[in-house]
Coordinates of C-alpha atoms in Angstrom, one line a residue:
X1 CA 32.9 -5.5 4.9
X2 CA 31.5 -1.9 4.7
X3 CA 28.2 -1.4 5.9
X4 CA 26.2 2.4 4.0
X5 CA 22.4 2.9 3.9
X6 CA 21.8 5.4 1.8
X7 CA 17.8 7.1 1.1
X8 CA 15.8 7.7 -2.0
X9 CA 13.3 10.3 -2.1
X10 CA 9.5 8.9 -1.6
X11 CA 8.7 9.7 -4.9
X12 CA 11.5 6.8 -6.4
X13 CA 9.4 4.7 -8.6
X14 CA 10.8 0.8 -9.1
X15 CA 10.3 -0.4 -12.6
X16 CA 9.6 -4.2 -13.7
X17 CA 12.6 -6.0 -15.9
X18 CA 12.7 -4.5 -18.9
X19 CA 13.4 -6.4 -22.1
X20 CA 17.2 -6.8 -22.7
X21 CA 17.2 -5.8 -26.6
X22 CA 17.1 -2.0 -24.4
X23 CA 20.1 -2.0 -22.1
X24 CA 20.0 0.9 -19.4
X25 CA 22.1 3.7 -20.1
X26 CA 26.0 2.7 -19.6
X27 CA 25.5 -1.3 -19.9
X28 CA 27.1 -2.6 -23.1
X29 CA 25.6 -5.9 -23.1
X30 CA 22.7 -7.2 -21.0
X31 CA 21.7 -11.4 -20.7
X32 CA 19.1 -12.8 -19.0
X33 CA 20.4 -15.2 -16.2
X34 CA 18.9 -19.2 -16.2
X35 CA 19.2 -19.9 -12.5
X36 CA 17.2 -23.5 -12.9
X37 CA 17.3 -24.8 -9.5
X38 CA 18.4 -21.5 -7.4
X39 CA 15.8 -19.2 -8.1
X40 CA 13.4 -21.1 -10.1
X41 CA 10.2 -18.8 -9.8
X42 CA 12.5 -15.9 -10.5
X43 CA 14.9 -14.0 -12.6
X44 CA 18.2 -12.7 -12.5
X45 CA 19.8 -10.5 -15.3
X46 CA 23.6 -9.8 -15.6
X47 CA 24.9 -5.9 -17.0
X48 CA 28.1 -5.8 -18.2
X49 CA 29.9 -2.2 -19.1
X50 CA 31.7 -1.5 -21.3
X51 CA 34.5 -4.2 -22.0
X52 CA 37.6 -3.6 -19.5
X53 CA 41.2 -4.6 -20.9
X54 CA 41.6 -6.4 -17.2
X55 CA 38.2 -8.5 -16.2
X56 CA 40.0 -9.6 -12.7
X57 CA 39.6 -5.6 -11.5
X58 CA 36.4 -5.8 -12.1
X59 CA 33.7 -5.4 -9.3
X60 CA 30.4 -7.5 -9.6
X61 CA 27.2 -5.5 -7.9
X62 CA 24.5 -7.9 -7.1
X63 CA 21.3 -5.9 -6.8
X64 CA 18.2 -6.9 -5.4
X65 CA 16.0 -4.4 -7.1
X66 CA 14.9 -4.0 -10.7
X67 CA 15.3 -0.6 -10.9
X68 CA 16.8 0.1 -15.1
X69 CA 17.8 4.2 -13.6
X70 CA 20.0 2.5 -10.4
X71 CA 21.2 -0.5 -12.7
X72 CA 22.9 2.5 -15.1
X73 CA 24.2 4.9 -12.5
X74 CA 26.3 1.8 -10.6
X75 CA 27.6 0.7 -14.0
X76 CA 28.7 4.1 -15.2
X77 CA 30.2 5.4 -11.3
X78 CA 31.5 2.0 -10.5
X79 CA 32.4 0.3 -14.4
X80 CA 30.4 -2.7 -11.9
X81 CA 28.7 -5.7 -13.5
X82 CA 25.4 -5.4 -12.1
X83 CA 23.6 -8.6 -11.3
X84 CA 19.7 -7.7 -10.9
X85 CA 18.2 -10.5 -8.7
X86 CA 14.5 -11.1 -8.1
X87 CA 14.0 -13.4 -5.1
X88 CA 11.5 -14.5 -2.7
X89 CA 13.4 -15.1 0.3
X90 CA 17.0 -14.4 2.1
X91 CA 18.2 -18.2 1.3
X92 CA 17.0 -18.2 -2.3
X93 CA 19.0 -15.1 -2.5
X94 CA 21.8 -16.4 -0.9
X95 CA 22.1 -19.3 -3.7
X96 CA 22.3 -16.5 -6.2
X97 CA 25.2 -14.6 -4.5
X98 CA 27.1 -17.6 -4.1
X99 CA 26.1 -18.8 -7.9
X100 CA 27.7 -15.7 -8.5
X101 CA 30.7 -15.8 -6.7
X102 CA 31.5 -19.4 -7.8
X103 CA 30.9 -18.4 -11.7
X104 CA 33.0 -14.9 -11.0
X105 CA 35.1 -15.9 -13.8
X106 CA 32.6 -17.0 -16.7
X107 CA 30.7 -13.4 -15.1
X108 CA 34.6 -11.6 -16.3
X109 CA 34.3 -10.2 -12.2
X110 CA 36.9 -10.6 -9.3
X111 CA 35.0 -13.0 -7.1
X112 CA 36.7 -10.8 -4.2
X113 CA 35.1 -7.5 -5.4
X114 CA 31.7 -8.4 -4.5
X115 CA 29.2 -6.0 -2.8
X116 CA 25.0 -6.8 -2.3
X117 CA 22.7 -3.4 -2.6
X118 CA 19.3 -3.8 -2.1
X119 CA 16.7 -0.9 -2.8
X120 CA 13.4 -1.0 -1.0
X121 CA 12.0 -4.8 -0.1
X122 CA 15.2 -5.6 -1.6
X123 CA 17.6 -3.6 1.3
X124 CA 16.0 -6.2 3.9
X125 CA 17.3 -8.9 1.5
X126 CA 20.3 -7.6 0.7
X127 CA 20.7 -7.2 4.8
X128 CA 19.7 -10.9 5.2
X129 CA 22.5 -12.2 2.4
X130 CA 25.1 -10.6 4.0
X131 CA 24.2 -12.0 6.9
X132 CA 24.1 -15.2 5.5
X133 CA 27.6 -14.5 3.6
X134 CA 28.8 -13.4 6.8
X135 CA 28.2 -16.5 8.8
X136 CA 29.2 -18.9 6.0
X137 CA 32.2 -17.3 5.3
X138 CA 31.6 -17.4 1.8
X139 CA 31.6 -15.6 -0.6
X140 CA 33.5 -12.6 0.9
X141 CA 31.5 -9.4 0.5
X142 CA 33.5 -6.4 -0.3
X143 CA 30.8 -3.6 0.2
X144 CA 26.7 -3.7 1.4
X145 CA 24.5 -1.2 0.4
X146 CA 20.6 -0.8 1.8
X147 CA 18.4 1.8 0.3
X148 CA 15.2 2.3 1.1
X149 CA 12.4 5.0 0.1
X150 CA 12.3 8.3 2.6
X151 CA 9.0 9.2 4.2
X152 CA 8.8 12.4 5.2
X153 CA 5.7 12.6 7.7
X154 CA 5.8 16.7 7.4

C-alpha cells in the first residue's frame, strides 16, 4: 500500500451531490448507489469513464468527498471508477469499501486495484478505512490518498 497526502489551496470549495442526469466532466455514466443496510442515512454514487475494452484493468477510486471538480479529474488522469461515499463514521465506511470490493465485478473494476482518497473530513476517514482494511486484511488497498485544505497563517 502507498501512502501520499497531497494539499488543496484554502480556498477549495466542496460541493453537495449533484443530480446524476449532469455527470462531471469525463464520467460517461453516473448511478446512484442503494447501500440499504451499510450506509443507510447516506449515499454513495458510482462514476464510470468512458467504457474500457478490458473492465479487469480497471482501477476503482473510492472517494470520501463529494467534490463533482475532483470526481472528473481522477476519472480523466486515472480512466478510475470513482465511488463517492458519504459516511458518518470509519466502520460505516468500512462496509462500503468492502461492499465495493466484494461487488468489484458487477462495479466492471479489478477488486485488486483499489485505492481510498479522502478530501477534507473525508482524508481522516479515508485514514481510518485503510486502517481498518489494513487490519482485516481485506479488501487489499492498492493506493491511499488524504487531502486536506492548506491554511496558510501569513
Amino acid at each position: 500500500m502507498i501512502g501520499l497526502s497531497l494539499r488543496r489551496g484554502a480556498g477549495a470549495k466542496v460541493h453537495a451531490m449533484a443530480s446524476p442526469d449532469r455527470p462531471p466532466a469525463g464520467a460517461y455514466r453516473v448511478a446512484d448507489v442503494a447501500l440499504r443496510d451499510l450506509a443507510p442515512h447516506n449515499r454513495a454514487r458510482v462514476h464510470w469513464p468512458a467504457p474500457c475494452a478490458d473492465p479487469t484493468v480497471t482501477a476503482l477510486v473510492v472517494l470520501f468527498c463529494t467534490d463533482d471538480d475532483l470526481v472528473g479529474e481522477l476519472i480523466s488522469r486515472l480512466g478510475a471508477v470513482v465511488l463517492t461515499v458519504t459516511a458518518a463514521h470509519g466502520v460505516e465506511a468500512f462496509a462500503v469499501l468492502s461492499w465495493a470490493a466484494d461487488h468489484a465485478v458487477e462495479l466492471g473494476v479489478d477488486a485488486a486495484r483499489i485505492a481510498v482518497v479522502g478530501d477534507g473530513a473525508g482524508a481522516a476517514l479515508a485514514e481510518r478505512v485503510a486502517e481498518l482494511a489494513a487490519d482485516e486484511g481485506w479488501p487489499p488497498l492498492r493506493h491511499v490518498a488524504l487531502i486536506w485544505p492548506h491554511h496558510d497563517p501569513t
